[in-house]
Protein backbone atom coordinates (compact mmCIF):
# COMPACT_ATOMS: atom_id res chain seq x y z
CA MET A 1 106.13 -37.97 -16.58
CA THR A 2 103.69 -37.04 -19.37
CA THR A 3 101.95 -33.69 -18.98
CA PRO A 4 98.17 -34.22 -19.04
CA PRO A 5 96.27 -32.45 -21.82
CA PRO A 6 94.39 -29.28 -20.95
CA ALA A 7 90.86 -29.78 -19.65
CA LEU A 8 87.83 -28.81 -21.75
CA LEU A 9 85.51 -26.04 -20.57
CA ILE A 10 82.26 -25.55 -22.50
CA ALA A 11 80.80 -22.05 -22.29
CA GLY A 12 77.08 -21.69 -22.99
CA HIS A 13 74.86 -18.65 -23.23
CA GLY A 14 72.00 -19.81 -21.03
CA THR A 15 68.24 -19.99 -21.50
CA ARG A 16 65.11 -19.57 -19.42
CA ASP A 17 63.85 -22.81 -20.97
CA GLU A 18 64.72 -25.69 -18.63
CA ALA A 19 64.64 -28.27 -21.42
CA GLY A 20 67.18 -26.23 -23.37
CA ALA A 21 69.42 -25.83 -20.32
CA GLU A 22 69.24 -29.54 -19.60
CA ALA A 23 70.10 -30.30 -23.24
CA PHE A 24 73.31 -28.30 -22.75
CA ARG A 25 74.11 -30.11 -19.50
CA ASP A 26 73.45 -33.49 -21.14
CA PHE A 27 75.73 -32.49 -24.00
CA VAL A 28 78.56 -31.66 -21.60
CA ARG A 29 78.08 -34.99 -19.81
CA GLU A 30 78.16 -36.86 -23.12
CA LEU A 31 81.41 -35.15 -24.07
CA GLY A 32 82.87 -36.30 -20.78
CA ARG A 33 81.73 -39.88 -21.41
CA ARG A 34 83.21 -39.85 -24.90
CA HIS A 35 86.55 -38.47 -23.70
CA PRO A 36 87.38 -40.03 -20.34
CA GLU A 37 90.99 -38.91 -20.80
CA LEU A 38 89.88 -35.27 -20.36
CA PRO A 39 88.31 -33.42 -17.46
CA VAL A 40 85.22 -31.81 -19.02
CA ALA A 41 82.95 -29.19 -17.44
CA GLY A 42 80.45 -26.65 -18.72
CA GLY A 43 78.58 -23.61 -17.50
CA PHE A 44 76.52 -20.62 -18.58
CA ILE A 45 77.26 -16.92 -18.63
CA GLU A 46 73.66 -16.04 -17.70
CA LEU A 47 70.09 -17.27 -17.14
CA SER A 48 70.77 -20.94 -16.34
CA PRO A 49 72.69 -22.94 -13.73
CA PRO A 50 75.50 -23.76 -13.41
CA PRO A 51 77.33 -20.47 -13.91
CA LEU A 52 80.59 -20.59 -15.81
CA GLY A 53 82.48 -19.75 -12.63
CA ASP A 54 81.20 -22.93 -10.95
CA ALA A 55 82.42 -24.98 -13.92
CA VAL A 56 85.91 -23.48 -13.59
CA THR A 57 85.88 -24.15 -9.84
CA GLU A 58 84.87 -27.77 -10.54
CA LEU A 59 87.88 -28.19 -12.82
CA VAL A 60 90.23 -26.56 -10.31
CA GLU A 61 88.95 -28.87 -7.56
CA ARG A 62 89.76 -31.79 -9.85
CA GLY A 63 93.36 -30.62 -10.01
CA VAL A 64 93.17 -28.81 -13.33
CA THR A 65 95.58 -25.93 -13.92
CA ARG A 66 95.21 -25.61 -17.73
CA PHE A 67 92.07 -25.71 -19.83
CA ALA A 68 90.78 -24.79 -23.25
CA ALA A 69 87.43 -22.99 -23.34
CA VAL A 70 85.09 -23.54 -26.29
CA PRO A 71 82.03 -21.29 -26.71
CA LEU A 72 79.04 -23.50 -27.57
CA MET A 73 77.69 -20.86 -29.91
CA LEU A 74 77.07 -20.77 -33.64
CA VAL A 75 78.20 -17.20 -34.35
CA SER A 76 80.78 -14.85 -32.95
CA ALA A 77 78.63 -12.14 -31.39
CA GLY A 78 79.09 -10.09 -28.24
CA HIS A 79 78.90 -13.08 -25.90
CA ALA A 80 81.69 -14.96 -27.66
CA LYS A 81 83.76 -11.85 -28.37
CA GLY A 82 83.43 -10.09 -25.05
CA ASP A 83 81.38 -11.64 -22.27
CA ILE A 84 83.07 -15.02 -22.15
CA PRO A 85 86.66 -13.71 -22.44
CA ALA A 86 85.92 -11.20 -19.68
CA ALA A 87 84.42 -13.94 -17.50
CA LEU A 88 87.45 -16.16 -18.09
CA SER A 89 89.77 -13.32 -17.13
CA ARG A 90 87.78 -12.91 -13.92
CA GLU A 91 88.13 -16.63 -13.17
CA ARG A 92 91.88 -16.40 -13.68
CA ASP A 93 91.92 -13.71 -10.99
CA ARG A 94 89.83 -15.90 -8.69
CA HIS A 95 92.06 -18.95 -9.20
CA PRO A 96 95.72 -17.85 -9.32
CA GLY A 97 97.89 -20.34 -11.16
CA ILE A 98 95.40 -21.43 -13.82
CA SER A 99 95.92 -20.74 -17.50
CA TYR A 100 93.62 -21.16 -20.47
CA THR A 101 93.25 -20.79 -24.20
CA TYR A 102 90.05 -19.69 -25.85
CA GLY A 103 88.54 -21.36 -28.90
CA ARG A 104 86.27 -20.01 -31.58
CA PRO A 105 82.53 -20.46 -32.10
CA LEU A 106 81.21 -23.42 -34.04
CA GLY A 107 79.74 -22.22 -37.28
CA PRO A 108 79.36 -22.12 -40.11
CA HIS A 109 80.99 -25.53 -40.51
CA PRO A 110 80.38 -28.22 -43.15
CA ALA A 111 79.47 -30.77 -40.47
CA LEU A 112 76.71 -28.51 -39.12
CA LEU A 113 75.50 -27.74 -42.63
CA ASN A 114 75.09 -31.48 -43.14
CA VAL A 115 72.97 -31.68 -39.99
CA LEU A 116 70.85 -28.76 -41.23
CA GLU A 117 70.37 -30.59 -44.53
CA ARG A 118 69.26 -33.66 -42.58
CA ARG A 119 66.73 -31.57 -40.65
CA LEU A 120 65.33 -30.36 -43.97
CA ASP A 121 65.17 -33.93 -45.30
CA GLU A 122 63.18 -34.94 -42.21
CA VAL A 123 60.59 -32.25 -42.90
CA LEU A 124 60.46 -33.04 -46.61
CA GLY A 125 59.93 -36.74 -45.94
CA SER A 126 62.89 -37.90 -47.98
CA SER A 127 64.22 -40.40 -45.39
CA GLY A 128 67.76 -39.17 -45.91
CA ARG A 129 67.67 -39.39 -49.72
CA ARG A 130 68.27 -36.34 -51.88
CA PRO A 131 64.74 -35.32 -52.89
CA ALA A 132 64.29 -34.84 -56.60
CA ASP A 133 62.00 -31.86 -56.02
CA ARG A 134 64.34 -29.68 -53.97
CA ALA A 135 64.13 -27.13 -56.76
CA ASP A 136 60.66 -26.27 -55.44
CA VAL A 137 61.85 -25.75 -51.86
CA THR A 138 62.89 -22.37 -50.44
CA VAL A 139 64.56 -22.48 -47.04
CA LEU A 140 64.28 -19.67 -44.50
CA LEU A 141 67.25 -19.99 -42.16
CA VAL A 142 66.39 -18.19 -38.91
CA GLY A 143 69.20 -17.04 -36.63
CA ARG A 144 69.09 -15.66 -33.12
CA GLY A 145 69.78 -12.09 -34.23
CA SER A 146 72.29 -9.69 -32.75
CA THR A 147 73.19 -6.03 -32.46
CA ASP A 148 76.56 -7.09 -33.90
CA PRO A 149 76.45 -6.88 -37.73
CA ASP A 150 79.35 -9.32 -37.99
CA ALA A 151 77.29 -11.99 -36.20
CA ASN A 152 74.28 -11.41 -38.44
CA ALA A 153 76.52 -11.64 -41.49
CA GLU A 154 77.71 -15.06 -40.34
CA VAL A 155 74.12 -16.33 -40.49
CA HIS A 156 73.92 -15.08 -44.07
CA LYS A 157 77.16 -16.92 -44.80
CA ALA A 158 75.71 -20.14 -43.38
CA ALA A 159 72.62 -19.64 -45.55
CA ARG A 160 74.70 -19.25 -48.69
CA LEU A 161 76.83 -22.30 -47.88
CA LEU A 162 73.67 -24.32 -47.26
CA TRP A 163 72.30 -23.24 -50.64
CA GLU A 164 75.42 -24.04 -52.66
CA GLY A 165 75.30 -27.44 -54.33
CA ARG A 166 72.22 -28.79 -52.58
CA GLY A 167 69.61 -27.95 -55.18
CA TYR A 168 67.20 -25.81 -53.18
CA ALA A 169 65.34 -23.01 -54.93
CA GLY A 170 67.00 -20.63 -52.50
CA VAL A 171 67.99 -20.08 -48.89
CA GLU A 172 66.84 -16.81 -47.37
CA THR A 173 67.71 -15.43 -43.94
CA ALA A 174 65.67 -14.04 -41.04
CA PHE A 175 66.16 -13.42 -37.32
CA VAL A 176 63.99 -14.00 -34.30
CA SER A 177 65.27 -11.01 -32.29
CA LEU A 178 67.32 -7.81 -32.49
CA ALA A 179 67.79 -7.83 -36.28
CA ALA A 180 65.69 -7.57 -39.43
CA PRO A 181 63.99 -9.21 -41.17
CA ASP A 182 61.94 -11.06 -38.59
CA VAL A 183 60.30 -14.40 -39.36
CA PRO A 184 57.03 -13.05 -40.85
CA ALA A 185 58.95 -10.56 -43.01
CA GLY A 186 61.29 -13.32 -44.11
CA LEU A 187 58.36 -15.50 -45.12
CA ASP A 188 56.81 -12.57 -46.99
CA ARG A 189 60.07 -12.18 -48.89
CA CYS A 190 60.14 -15.87 -49.81
CA VAL A 191 56.63 -15.57 -51.28
CA ARG A 192 57.55 -12.45 -53.23
CA LEU A 193 60.49 -14.36 -54.68
CA GLY A 194 58.10 -17.01 -55.97
CA ALA A 195 58.57 -19.72 -53.35
CA ARG A 196 56.29 -22.74 -53.86
CA ARG A 197 57.24 -24.60 -50.68
CA ILE A 198 58.96 -23.03 -47.70
CA VAL A 199 60.79 -24.74 -44.86
CA VAL A 200 61.67 -22.56 -41.87
CA LEU A 201 64.96 -23.84 -40.45
CA PRO A 202 65.96 -22.63 -36.94
CA TYR A 203 69.71 -21.99 -36.76
CA PHE A 204 69.97 -23.01 -33.11
CA LEU A 205 71.83 -25.76 -31.31
CA PHE A 206 69.17 -26.78 -28.78
CA THR A 207 65.55 -26.16 -27.98
CA GLY A 208 64.67 -23.04 -26.00
CA ILE A 209 62.56 -19.91 -25.80
CA LEU A 210 63.76 -18.46 -29.11
CA PRO A 211 63.46 -21.63 -31.25
CA GLU A 212 59.95 -22.07 -29.88
CA ARG A 213 59.22 -18.46 -30.83
CA VAL A 214 60.39 -19.27 -34.38
CA ARG A 215 57.91 -22.14 -34.52
CA GLN A 216 55.06 -20.06 -33.12
CA GLN A 217 55.70 -17.20 -35.55
CA THR A 218 55.86 -19.68 -38.44
CA GLU A 219 52.57 -21.26 -37.43
CA GLY A 220 50.95 -17.84 -37.02
CA TRP A 221 52.08 -16.72 -40.46
CA ALA A 222 50.96 -20.02 -42.03
CA ALA A 223 47.50 -19.67 -40.46
CA ALA A 224 47.17 -16.23 -42.06
CA HIS A 225 48.40 -17.58 -45.43
CA PRO A 226 46.57 -20.90 -45.95
CA GLU A 227 47.53 -20.89 -49.62
CA ALA A 228 51.23 -21.31 -48.71
CA ASP A 229 52.97 -24.64 -48.02
CA VAL A 230 55.06 -23.80 -44.96
CA ARG A 231 56.74 -26.20 -42.57
CA CYS A 232 59.15 -25.78 -39.68
CA ALA A 233 62.22 -27.96 -39.14
CA ASP A 234 63.89 -28.92 -35.88
CA VAL A 235 67.00 -27.46 -34.23
CA ILE A 236 70.45 -28.96 -34.77
CA GLY A 237 70.46 -30.95 -31.53
CA PRO A 238 73.20 -33.01 -29.83
CA GLU A 239 74.23 -34.85 -32.98
CA PRO A 240 77.54 -36.74 -33.30
CA GLU A 241 78.71 -34.06 -35.74
CA LEU A 242 78.28 -31.42 -33.03
CA LEU A 243 80.18 -33.48 -30.47
CA ASP A 244 83.02 -33.99 -32.95
CA LEU A 245 83.07 -30.30 -33.89
CA VAL A 246 83.45 -29.19 -30.28
CA MET A 247 86.47 -31.46 -30.00
CA GLU A 248 87.85 -29.98 -33.23
CA ARG A 249 87.52 -26.50 -31.74
CA TYR A 250 89.18 -27.79 -28.55
CA GLN A 251 92.15 -29.14 -30.51
CA GLU A 252 92.46 -25.83 -32.40
CA ALA A 253 92.57 -23.93 -29.12
CA VAL A 254 95.16 -26.29 -27.65
CA ARG A 255 97.36 -25.94 -30.74
CA GLY A 256 96.83 -22.18 -30.91
CA ASP A 257 95.46 -22.54 -34.46
CA LEU A 258 92.37 -20.35 -34.12
CA ARG A 259 92.08 -18.54 -37.49
CA MET A 260 89.54 -16.08 -36.10
CA ASN A 261 88.03 -13.65 -38.59
CA CYS A 262 88.65 -10.13 -37.32
CA ASP A 263 88.09 -8.19 -40.54
CA SER A 264 84.53 -7.12 -39.70
CA CYS A 265 84.64 -7.08 -35.91
CA VAL A 266 82.95 -3.99 -34.45
CA TYR A 267 85.48 -3.90 -31.62
CA ARG A 268 88.35 -3.47 -34.08
CA ILE A 269 86.88 -1.90 -37.22
CA ALA A 270 84.76 1.29 -37.40
CA LEU A 271 81.68 -0.05 -39.15
CA PRO A 272 79.00 2.50 -40.11
CA GLY A 273 76.72 3.11 -37.14
CA PHE A 274 78.95 1.15 -34.75
CA GLU A 275 81.97 3.43 -34.53
CA ASP A 276 81.57 3.87 -30.77
CA LYS A 277 82.29 0.16 -30.15
CA VAL A 278 85.91 0.25 -31.36
CA GLY A 279 88.19 -0.60 -28.44
CA MET A 280 85.25 -0.81 -26.03
CA PRO A 281 86.18 -2.48 -22.71
CA GLN A 282 84.36 -5.75 -22.13
CA GLN A 283 82.85 -6.82 -18.83
CA PRO A 284 81.66 -10.25 -17.78
CA HIS A 285 78.04 -11.07 -17.11
CA PHE A 286 77.41 -11.58 -13.42
CA HIS A 287 75.43 -14.77 -13.15
CA PRO A 288 72.77 -14.70 -10.41
CA ASP A 289 73.91 -18.14 -9.19
CA ASP A 290 77.57 -17.16 -9.06
CA ASP A 291 78.53 -16.68 -5.43
CA GLY A 292 82.16 -15.91 -6.21
CA HIS A 293 83.95 -13.46 -4.00
CA ASP A 294 84.75 -10.96 -6.76
CA HIS A 295 81.77 -8.96 -7.96
CA GLY A 296 83.69 -5.93 -9.13
CA HIS A 297 83.75 -5.14 -12.82
CA HIS A 298 87.05 -5.64 -14.57
CA GLY A 299 88.48 -3.22 -17.07
CA PRO A 300 89.35 -3.98 -20.68
CA HIS A 301 90.63 -7.49 -21.32
CA GLY A 302 92.39 -8.50 -24.50
CA HIS A 303 92.17 -12.02 -25.84
CA HIS A 304 94.06 -13.56 -28.69
CA HIS A 305 92.61 -14.55 -32.02
CA GLY A 306 95.10 -16.40 -34.19
CA GLY A 307 98.20 -14.50 -33.22
CA HIS A 308 96.88 -11.01 -32.52
CA ALA A 309 95.05 -9.56 -29.59
CA HIS A 310 91.51 -8.27 -29.50
CA ALA A 311 90.77 -5.57 -26.98
CA HIS A 312 87.29 -6.99 -26.51
């Protein structure tokens, strides 16, 4: 008898924006439709229903004993490094007999960079063709922002990869929360660097409170600088490339081929100003809709990144 493949669990952050939460839920349903051979479920660690614990319970009730969890997140910040692994450890305690592997976040990945390029083409009116005047376009890639310097550095990496070989005047980086520069400061920098046309590009998967804040801040800055040609692009969205990438991360997790970068992780390396985070125990978020029977905080939980354990 052939052993069924592990199920797929999608772990999302959560948003107070219902359209963004529904976009996540639609995405999970579409994955299930595309892969009828796999049980697929998804949940959030905070802010939105369903909680991640309900998604695990759904899989268990469908007879699942093994699953691979993929964080639907672009960068490896505290949620991907700590909150989700701690929540998964809690679910293993709640459901004795289950086992899981944990995948890595999505970006930066060439497939997503191609989607970002497409979003820029849409704004520039090139109908998918490579515009001849990209040399006049400066892109401001705007990430979520984090207190984790490693996560912020990953946004800079995505910006550099987007710049390379595509002919833009430059790709600068800003953040909408928790990290500098913010959107107005990022736009100021673009102007100081001589930008003629600027496209603000939200580095987000789906719509939500923060991407809308990016748009509002862009519009506010543009109104105060009528001499500047500033436009705002759309989020990545549930594109086929994103669906395929999640399955790629699933297959990596199933094979144990994770290749996680740990060289600049604040939980392993004493980075200046973050020395107190080394070895810090991680605790799961407690979702307000999670009515599980265990509401005690767990101690430190290690999880494995490509053959070595993180005490995240």
